[in-house]
Structure formats: structure tokens, C-alpha cells
Amino acid sequence: MRFHENGRFRILMVTDFHCGESYNPKLKTGFRALIKATEPDFVMLGGDQCVCRNTPREVDEYMRDIVEPITEKGLPWAATYGNHDRECGLDLDTEEAIYENIPGCLSQRGPKDIHGVSNYRIPVLASRSDEVAYDLWSIDSNHEVDDYIEEFGLKKGTQIILPHHFNDGENGGSPYFDQVMWYYKTSSDLEKERGHKTPGVLFSHIPVPEFYQILRNPEETEAIGSKRAPCGAAEINSGMFLASLERQEIRGMFFGHEHHIDMQGEYCGITLACASALGYNMSAHDDLRGGRVIDLFEDGNMETYHVKLMDLLGRDAMRDPDYFEGGCRYHIRVLG
């Protein structure tokens, strides 16, 4: 992948399809509308692509069908995994192999000696040379923090989510420390190899705890967007944000998982942002459903904004045209 002559490279991030062999056809219609409206150079799937228990053949058929709006345009794409991808009946190595055999997929099975599967880096080359101008990082946020009980041999019944919690008391997963070390070492090695730091953006399904600085300090972080439900950021901090801050390369960190949150803001010079859910097979708000555009610039700058499906398709973007799901009330009768 390469920057255009005008110095821009556009990413469309969509997330949380929450379906499998069968799904609401409006998902694919909305996906196609987003691609048409935003004209991306690359599409990132933000996790929870599959949630139903399916066979490898069924997952292959479903994924090829659902990414047709990408492949029919000949666009490159990649995916990071979410908590529910681990509940679709397949191990992630099998699912990853399915993804990688679909045209345009740039996802990679990450190192097998660390936690997670979707830990990888994709370079974007400069417009007029083969120098890497931007790195796209994917970090697997795994499943749930309660998994730590068995993983680290903690006493059965250990409470990880305590009554006086840091965040919203949700059971969201996070990268493990070996993943943080992998990112830090890989980034450091690339700097030595290239002779300079390279700007980058990072994709992960579940937000890092620092995303709460945006949610709780909207004025100070110049936040925009909506938060209509608790945030599932992990209660245990992996150090991913601090590692990114120390490396001084990551311009933005982008997350899925939060069906009802599309907020963005800046903390310590790094943009933190969510893309709300695109799917129809789970809880979502009609007026938030959409995708996030991330414009990278060859000089190292970055801009991002969220595109609402209702702005593109009107009432056709609603799950049920007779009832608006969103705003202050979940169901509002639509008149006329």
C-alpha cells in the first residue's frame, strides 16, 4: 500500500458485525454505502466479525460474502479479533487462515510465542519512494479479564472486578504484557533499521483504560461524539498506552467493542477513538451505526471522524423503519 500523490491515505474502520452464517442484509447494504461514500484505500475490521457457532466452511462462506463490498472494489483489508470471535466455534488460528485466503486480506497470524493472534504490522509506503511512511499496528485485546484467573494460577473465585472499580466495572479483555513488549521491541528495532521513528496508528478491539480520560474529560480532551452505555475497557492496565507514548510514534488508537460509543478525543498527544457498531444482530443505535474514517498524511499528521449510516441511507439504515432506536429512549415510534 502506498500514499497518493496528494500525500493522503484513507482508512475506513468498521466493527462489530456480530453475526455468522445468517445476518440482517442491511449490514451489507450499509457496508457498501460506507465504502462508496468514503472511498477508502484500506478497510480495517475492528473485531467481533463472527459470533455464531459455525463450521470452517460456514465461516469461510460468511466472511467471503460479508466482505464482498471490499473485494468487489479490489481494496486491501485486514482484521483484528474481538472477544466474541473466540466464541464462534473455531479456534482463531483456523479463523485466521480463512481470512488470509480471501482476496485482499493483509491480516497476519502474529508471533506464536505471545498471547493473541491478531498482533501484526502493515506498512504504508511513501508516495514517491519505497520508504515506509506510516505503520498500521494491530494488537489483539483477547477475551475477558476473568481469563487471568486461570492463566496466572490465581485462586478460584478471585475478584478482578471490584466494587470500587477504576472504569465502568466491565469484564473487557486487554493485551497481555508480552504483546506490549512485542510492540515496543518491534517498534524499537524498526527505528534502528530505518534510522528514524515512523508514525503509526494502532487498532484493537477493546479500548485501553486511558480511553476513560476522553469519556470523563470531554472539554480538556476536545472530545466529540456520543457515549450511551458503559465502556468495556479492562480494569487491569496492560501498559499499551504508556508503551505507545514512550515510543512517540502512535498518532491514534482506534477501537471497536463499544456498540453505543463513537467518541474521540486527544490525551497526551494521542487520539483515542471508537467506531460504533455496524451490525444489526445485536444491541445498537440507529443514529450511531456507521464507520470511522482515518485520514493519514505523509507528513505524519492524521485526522479522523465518524460517518453515520443514517446520514447516507436515511430511514433505510434503521433496523426497523417503524421504530427509531437511539437517542434518549431506545424505541421511539416513527410517524408518517
CSV table of C-alpha atoms in Angstrom, one decimal:
chain,number,residue,atom,x,y,z
A,1,MET,CA,0.0,0.0,0.0
A,2,ARG,CA,1.2,3.5,-0.8
A,3,PHE,CA,0.3,7.1,-0.2
A,4,HIS,CA,-1.3,9.0,-3.0
A,5,GLU,CA,0.5,11.8,-4.8
A,6,ASN,CA,-1.5,14.3,-2.7
A,7,GLY,CA,0.0,12.8,0.4
A,8,ARG,CA,-3.1,11.2,1.8
A,9,PHE,CA,-4.0,7.6,2.7
A,10,ARG,CA,-7.6,6.9,3.8
A,11,ILE,CA,-8.7,4.1,6.2
A,12,LEU,CA,-12.3,3.0,6.8
A,13,MET,CA,-12.8,1.2,10.1
A,14,VAL,CA,-15.9,-0.8,10.6
A,15,THR,CA,-16.6,-3.1,13.5
A,16,ASP,CA,-18.9,-5.4,15.4
A,17,PHE,CA,-20.9,-7.3,12.8
A,18,HIS,CA,-22.0,-9.8,15.4
A,19,CYS,CA,-23.3,-12.4,13.1
A,20,GLY,CA,-22.4,-15.6,11.3
A,21,GLU,CA,-23.9,-17.8,8.6
A,22,SER,CA,-27.1,-15.7,8.6
A,23,TYR,CA,-27.4,-11.9,9.2
A,24,ASN,CA,-29.5,-8.9,8.5
A,25,PRO,CA,-29.0,-7.9,4.8
A,26,LYS,CA,-28.9,-4.2,5.9
A,27,LEU,CA,-25.4,-4.9,7.3
A,28,LYS,CA,-24.0,-5.5,3.8
A,29,THR,CA,-26.1,-2.6,2.3
A,30,GLY,CA,-24.7,-0.3,4.9
A,31,PHE,CA,-21.2,-1.5,4.5
A,32,ARG,CA,-21.3,-0.9,0.7
A,33,ALA,CA,-22.8,2.6,1.3
A,34,LEU,CA,-19.9,3.5,3.6
A,35,ILE,CA,-17.3,2.4,1.1
A,36,LYS,CA,-19.0,4.3,-1.7
A,37,ALA,CA,-19.3,7.5,0.4
A,38,THR,CA,-15.8,7.5,1.9
A,39,GLU,CA,-13.7,5.9,-0.9
A,40,PRO,CA,-11.1,4.3,1.4
A,41,ASP,CA,-7.7,3.0,0.3
A,42,PHE,CA,-7.8,0.3,3.0
A,43,VAL,CA,-10.6,-1.2,5.2
A,44,MET,CA,-10.0,-2.3,8.8
A,45,LEU,CA,-12.4,-4.7,10.5
A,46,GLY,CA,-12.4,-3.9,14.2
A,47,GLY,CA,-13.4,-7.2,15.8
A,48,ASP,CA,-16.4,-9.4,16.6
A,49,GLN,CA,-16.9,-10.3,13.0
A,50,CYS,CA,-18.2,-13.8,13.9
A,51,VAL,CA,-20.2,-14.7,17.0
A,52,CYS,CA,-22.3,-17.7,15.9
A,53,ARG,CA,-21.0,-21.3,16.3
A,54,ASN,CA,-20.2,-22.4,12.8
A,55,THR,CA,-18.1,-24.8,10.9
A,56,PRO,CA,-15.0,-23.7,8.9
A,57,ARG,CA,-16.9,-24.0,5.7
A,58,GLU,CA,-19.7,-21.8,7.0
A,59,VAL,CA,-17.3,-19.1,8.4
A,60,ASP,CA,-15.5,-19.1,5.0
A,61,GLU,CA,-18.8,-18.6,3.1
A,62,TYR,CA,-20.0,-16.0,5.5
A,63,MET,CA,-16.8,-14.0,5.5
A,64,ARG,CA,-16.4,-14.0,1.7
A,65,ASP,CA,-20.0,-12.8,1.5
A,66,ILE,CA,-19.8,-10.1,4.1
A,67,VAL,CA,-16.5,-8.6,2.7
A,68,GLU,CA,-17.9,-8.5,-0.8
A,69,PRO,CA,-18.3,-4.7,-0.7
A,70,ILE,CA,-14.5,-4.6,-0.2
A,71,THR,CA,-13.4,-7.3,-2.6
A,72,GLU,CA,-15.6,-6.1,-5.4
A,73,LYS,CA,-13.7,-2.8,-5.3
A,74,GLY,CA,-10.3,-4.6,-5.2
A,75,LEU,CA,-9.5,-3.0,-1.8
A,76,PRO,CA,-6.9,-4.3,0.7
A,77,TRP,CA,-8.3,-5.1,4.1
A,78,ALA,CA,-7.3,-6.6,7.5
A,79,ALA,CA,-9.0,-7.5,10.8
A,80,THR,CA,-8.3,-7.6,14.5
A,81,TYR,CA,-10.1,-10.0,16.7
A,82,GLY,CA,-12.7,-9.3,19.4
A,83,ASN,CA,-13.9,-11.1,22.5
A,84,HIS,CA,-16.8,-12.7,20.6
A,85,ASP,CA,-14.7,-14.0,17.8
A,86,ARG,CA,-13.4,-16.5,20.3
A,87,GLU,CA,-17.0,-17.8,20.8
A,88,CYS,CA,-17.8,-18.7,17.2
A,89,GLY,CA,-16.9,-22.4,17.5
A,90,LEU,CA,-13.5,-22.2,15.8
A,91,ASP,CA,-10.0,-21.7,17.2
A,92,LEU,CA,-8.6,-18.4,15.9
A,93,ASP,CA,-5.8,-20.0,14.0
A,94,THR,CA,-8.4,-21.7,11.8
A,95,GLU,CA,-10.4,-18.5,11.5
A,96,GLU,CA,-7.2,-16.5,10.6
A,97,ALA,CA,-6.4,-19.0,7.9
A,98,ILE,CA,-9.8,-18.5,6.4
A,99,TYR,CA,-9.4,-14.7,6.4
A,100,GLU,CA,-6.0,-14.8,4.8
A,101,ASN,CA,-7.3,-16.9,1.9
A,102,ILE,CA,-9.9,-14.2,1.0
A,103,PRO,CA,-8.7,-11.7,-1.7
A,104,GLY,CA,-7.2,-8.5,-0.5
A,105,CYS,CA,-6.6,-9.7,3.1
A,106,LEU,CA,-3.4,-8.3,4.7
A,107,SER,CA,-4.0,-9.8,8.1
A,108,GLN,CA,-1.2,-11.9,9.5
A,109,ARG,CA,-1.1,-14.5,12.2
A,110,GLY,CA,1.1,-12.8,14.8
A,111,PRO,CA,4.0,-14.4,16.7
A,112,LYS,CA,3.0,-17.7,18.3
A,113,ASP,CA,5.2,-17.2,21.4
A,114,ILE,CA,3.0,-14.3,22.7
A,115,HIS,CA,-0.7,-14.1,23.6
A,116,GLY,CA,-3.3,-13.3,21.0
A,117,VAL,CA,-3.5,-14.0,17.3
A,118,SER,CA,-4.0,-10.6,15.6
A,119,ASN,CA,-0.7,-9.0,16.5
A,120,TYR,CA,0.9,-7.6,13.4
A,121,ARG,CA,2.1,-4.6,11.5
A,122,ILE,CA,1.3,-3.4,8.0
A,123,PRO,CA,3.5,-0.7,6.3
A,124,VAL,CA,2.2,2.1,4.1
A,125,LEU,CA,4.8,3.3,1.7
A,126,ALA,CA,5.6,6.9,0.7
A,127,SER,CA,4.1,8.3,-2.5
A,128,ARG,CA,7.4,8.6,-4.4
A,129,SER,CA,9.7,6.0,-2.8
A,130,ASP,CA,9.6,2.6,-1.1
A,131,GLU,CA,10.3,4.1,2.3
A,132,VAL,CA,7.7,3.3,4.9
A,133,ALA,CA,5.8,6.4,5.7
A,134,TYR,CA,3.3,5.0,8.2
A,135,ASP,CA,2.8,1.8,10.1
A,136,LEU,CA,-0.6,0.2,10.8
A,137,TRP,CA,-0.5,-1.8,14.0
A,138,SER,CA,-3.0,-4.4,15.2
A,139,ILE,CA,-2.9,-5.6,18.8
A,140,ASP,CA,-5.2,-8.5,19.9
A,141,SER,CA,-7.2,-7.4,23.0
A,142,ASN,CA,-8.1,-11.0,23.8
A,143,HIS,CA,-11.3,-12.1,25.6
A,144,GLU,CA,-12.0,-11.1,29.2
A,145,VAL,CA,-10.0,-10.1,32.3
A,146,ASP,CA,-11.5,-13.0,34.2
A,147,ASP,CA,-9.4,-15.3,32.0
A,148,TYR,CA,-6.4,-14.1,34.1
A,149,ILE,CA,-7.6,-16.2,37.0
A,150,GLU,CA,-6.8,-19.5,35.2
A,151,GLU,CA,-4.0,-18.0,33.0
A,152,PHE,CA,-2.0,-16.8,36.0
A,153,GLY,CA,-3.0,-19.5,38.5
A,154,LEU,CA,-5.0,-17.2,40.7
A,155,LYS,CA,-7.2,-18.6,43.5
A,156,LYS,CA,-10.6,-19.7,42.2
A,157,GLY,CA,-13.2,-17.1,42.9
A,158,THR,CA,-10.6,-14.2,42.8
A,159,GLN,CA,-12.5,-10.9,42.2
A,160,ILE,CA,-10.9,-8.9,39.4
A,161,ILE,CA,-13.9,-6.6,39.0
A,162,LEU,CA,-14.1,-5.0,42.5
A,163,PRO,CA,-17.0,-2.8,43.8
A,164,HIS,CA,-14.9,0.4,43.6
A,165,HIS,CA,-13.6,-0.2,40.1
A,166,PHE,CA,-11.4,2.1,38.0
A,167,ASN,CA,-13.6,2.2,35.0
A,168,ASP,CA,-17.2,1.0,34.4
A,169,GLY,CA,-16.6,-2.4,36.1
A,170,GLU,CA,-16.9,-4.3,32.8
A,171,ASN,CA,-15.1,-7.5,32.1
A,172,GLY,CA,-13.3,-6.4,28.9
A,173,GLY,CA,-10.0,-8.0,28.0
A,174,SER,CA,-6.7,-6.4,27.2
A,175,PRO,CA,-3.4,-7.1,25.6
A,176,TYR,CA,-1.1,-9.2,27.8
A,177,PHE,CA,2.3,-7.7,28.8
A,178,ASP,CA,4.2,-10.0,26.3
A,179,GLN,CA,2.2,-8.3,23.5
A,180,VAL,CA,3.1,-4.9,24.8
A,181,MET,CA,6.8,-5.9,24.9
A,182,TRP,CA,6.5,-7.3,21.3
A,183,TYR,CA,5.1,-3.9,20.1
A,184,TYR,CA,7.8,-2.0,22.0
A,185,LYS,CA,10.7,-4.2,20.7
A,186,THR,CA,9.4,-4.3,17.1
A,187,SER,CA,9.0,-0.6,17.1
A,188,SER,CA,12.5,0.0,18.5
A,189,ASP,CA,14.1,-2.5,16.1
A,190,LEU,CA,12.4,-0.7,13.1
A,191,GLU,CA,13.7,2.6,14.3
A,192,LYS,CA,17.2,1.3,14.4
A,193,GLU,CA,16.8,-0.3,10.9
A,194,ARG,CA,15.3,2.8,9.3
A,195,GLY,CA,17.3,5.4,11.2
A,196,HIS,CA,14.3,7.3,12.4
A,197,LYS,CA,10.9,6.9,14.1
A,198,THR,CA,7.9,6.2,11.8
A,199,PRO,CA,4.4,7.5,12.6
A,200,GLY,CA,1.7,4.9,13.1
A,201,VAL,CA,-1.8,4.1,14.2
A,202,LEU,CA,-3.0,1.2,16.4
A,203,PHE,CA,-6.1,-0.9,16.1
A,204,SER,CA,-7.5,-3.1,18.9
A,205,HIS,CA,-11.0,-4.3,19.7
A,206,ILE,CA,-11.4,-3.4,23.4
A,207,PRO,CA,-10.4,0.2,24.4
A,208,VAL,CA,-7.4,0.7,26.6
A,209,PRO,CA,-8.3,2.2,30.1
A,210,GLU,CA,-6.9,5.6,29.1
A,211,PHE,CA,-9.9,6.0,26.8
A,212,TYR,CA,-11.8,6.9,30.0
A,213,GLN,CA,-9.8,10.2,30.0
A,214,ILE,CA,-11.8,11.1,26.9
A,215,LEU,CA,-15.1,10.0,28.3
A,216,ARG,CA,-14.7,11.7,31.7
A,217,ASN,CA,-12.9,14.8,30.5
A,218,PRO,CA,-14.6,15.9,27.3
A,219,GLU,CA,-13.7,19.5,27.4
A,220,GLU,CA,-10.0,19.0,28.3
A,221,THR,CA,-9.6,16.3,25.6
A,222,GLU,CA,-11.6,18.2,23.0
A,223,ALA,CA,-13.9,15.2,22.7
A,224,ILE,CA,-16.8,14.8,20.3
A,225,GLY,CA,-19.3,12.0,19.8
A,226,SER,CA,-21.7,10.0,22.0
A,227,LYS,CA,-21.5,7.6,24.9
A,228,ARG,CA,-24.7,5.9,25.6
A,229,ALA,CA,-23.6,2.8,27.5
A,230,PRO,CA,-20.9,1.6,29.9
A,231,CYS,CA,-17.5,1.2,28.4
A,232,GLY,CA,-15.9,-2.2,28.4
A,233,ALA,CA,-12.3,-1.2,28.9
A,234,ALA,CA,-10.3,-3.6,31.0
A,235,GLU,CA,-9.9,-2.9,34.8
A,236,ILE,CA,-6.3,-4.1,34.6
A,237,ASN,CA,-4.0,-1.8,32.7
A,238,SER,CA,-1.6,-3.6,30.3
A,239,GLY,CA,0.7,-0.6,29.7
A,240,MET,CA,-0.2,-0.5,26.0
A,241,PHE,CA,-0.8,3.3,26.1
A,242,LEU,CA,2.3,4.1,28.1
A,243,ALA,CA,4.4,2.0,25.7
A,244,SER,CA,2.9,3.9,22.7
A,245,LEU,CA,3.5,7.2,24.5
A,246,GLU,CA,7.1,6.4,25.2
A,247,ARG,CA,7.8,5.2,21.6
A,248,GLN,CA,6.4,8.6,20.3
A,249,GLU,CA,5.2,7.1,17.1
A,250,ILE,CA,1.5,6.3,17.6
A,251,ARG,CA,-0.8,9.1,16.4
A,252,GLY,CA,-4.1,7.4,17.1
A,253,MET,CA,-5.5,4.3,18.8
A,254,PHE,CA,-8.8,3.0,17.4
A,255,PHE,CA,-11.3,0.6,19.0
A,256,GLY,CA,-14.5,-1.3,18.4
A,257,HIS,CA,-16.4,-3.2,21.1
A,258,GLU,CA,-18.5,-0.2,22.2
A,259,HIS,CA,-21.7,-0.5,20.2
A,260,HIS,CA,-23.1,2.7,21.6
A,261,ILE,CA,-20.0,4.8,21.7
A,262,ASP,CA,-18.4,6.8,18.9
A,263,MET,CA,-16.4,9.3,20.9
A,264,GLN,CA,-13.0,10.6,20.0
A,265,GLY,CA,-10.6,12.9,21.8
A,266,GLU,CA,-6.9,13.5,22.4
A,267,TYR,CA,-4.9,12.6,25.5
A,268,CYS,CA,-1.2,13.2,25.8
A,269,GLY,CA,-1.0,13.9,22.1
A,270,ILE,CA,-2.6,10.6,21.1
A,271,THR,CA,-6.1,10.5,19.6
A,272,LEU,CA,-8.3,7.8,21.2
A,273,ALA,CA,-11.4,6.9,19.3
A,274,CYS,CA,-14.2,4.3,19.0
A,275,ALA,CA,-16.1,3.2,15.9
A,276,SER,CA,-19.7,2.3,16.9
A,277,ALA,CA,-21.1,-1.0,15.8
A,278,LEU,CA,-22.2,-1.5,12.2
A,279,GLY,CA,-24.1,-4.7,12.8
A,280,TYR,CA,-27.9,-5.3,13.2
A,281,ASN,CA,-27.8,-8.6,15.0
A,282,MET,CA,-27.3,-7.1,18.5
A,283,SER,CA,-27.9,-4.0,20.6
A,284,ALA,CA,-27.1,-0.9,18.6
A,285,HIS,CA,-28.5,2.6,18.0
A,286,ASP,CA,-29.7,3.6,14.6
A,287,ASP,CA,-28.3,7.1,14.8
A,288,LEU,CA,-24.8,5.9,15.8
A,289,ARG,CA,-24.4,2.9,13.5
A,290,GLY,CA,-21.6,3.6,11.0
A,291,GLY,CA,-17.9,3.6,10.4
A,292,ARG,CA,-14.8,5.7,11.2
A,293,VAL,CA,-12.6,7.4,8.6
A,294,ILE,CA,-9.0,7.8,9.5
A,295,ASP,CA,-7.0,10.0,7.1
A,296,LEU,CA,-3.2,9.6,7.3
A,297,PHE,CA,-0.9,12.2,5.8
A,298,GLU,CA,2.6,11.6,4.5
A,299,ASP,CA,3.9,14.3,6.8
A,300,GLY,CA,2.9,12.3,9.8
A,301,ASN,CA,-0.4,14.0,10.6
A,302,MET,CA,-3.7,12.3,11.0
A,303,GLU,CA,-7.4,13.2,11.0
A,304,THR,CA,-10.4,11.1,12.0
A,305,TYR,CA,-14.2,11.4,12.0
A,306,HIS,CA,-17.2,9.1,12.3
A,307,VAL,CA,-19.7,8.6,9.4
A,308,LYS,CA,-23.3,7.8,10.3
A,309,LEU,CA,-25.2,5.4,8.2
A,310,MET,CA,-28.4,7.3,8.7
A,311,ASP,CA,-26.8,10.3,7.0
A,312,LEU,CA,-26.2,8.1,4.0
A,313,LEU,CA,-29.3,6.0,3.8
A,314,GLY,CA,-31.9,7.8,6.0
A,315,ARG,CA,-34.6,5.6,7.4
A,316,ASP,CA,-33.3,2.6,5.3
A,317,ALA,CA,-30.4,2.4,7.8
A,318,MET,CA,-32.8,1.7,10.7
A,319,ARG,CA,-33.2,-1.8,11.9
A,320,ASP,CA,-37.0,-1.3,11.8
A,321,PRO,CA,-38.2,1.7,9.8
A,322,ASP,CA,-41.3,2.0,12.2
A,323,TYR,CA,-39.2,2.4,15.3
A,324,PHE,CA,-36.2,4.6,15.8
A,325,GLU,CA,-33.6,3.0,18.2
A,326,GLY,CA,-31.4,5.6,19.8
A,327,GLY,CA,-31.3,9.0,21.5
A,328,CYS,CA,-32.7,9.3,25.0
A,329,ARG,CA,-35.2,6.5,24.5
A,330,TYR,CA,-34.4,3.2,23.0
A,331,HIS,CA,-37.6,2.8,20.9
A,332,ILE,CA,-39.4,5.8,19.5
A,333,ARG,CA,-42.3,5.4,17.2
A,334,VAL,CA,-41.7,7.0,13.8
A,335,LEU,CA,-44.8,8.8,12.5
A,336,GLY,CA,-45.6,9.2,8.8
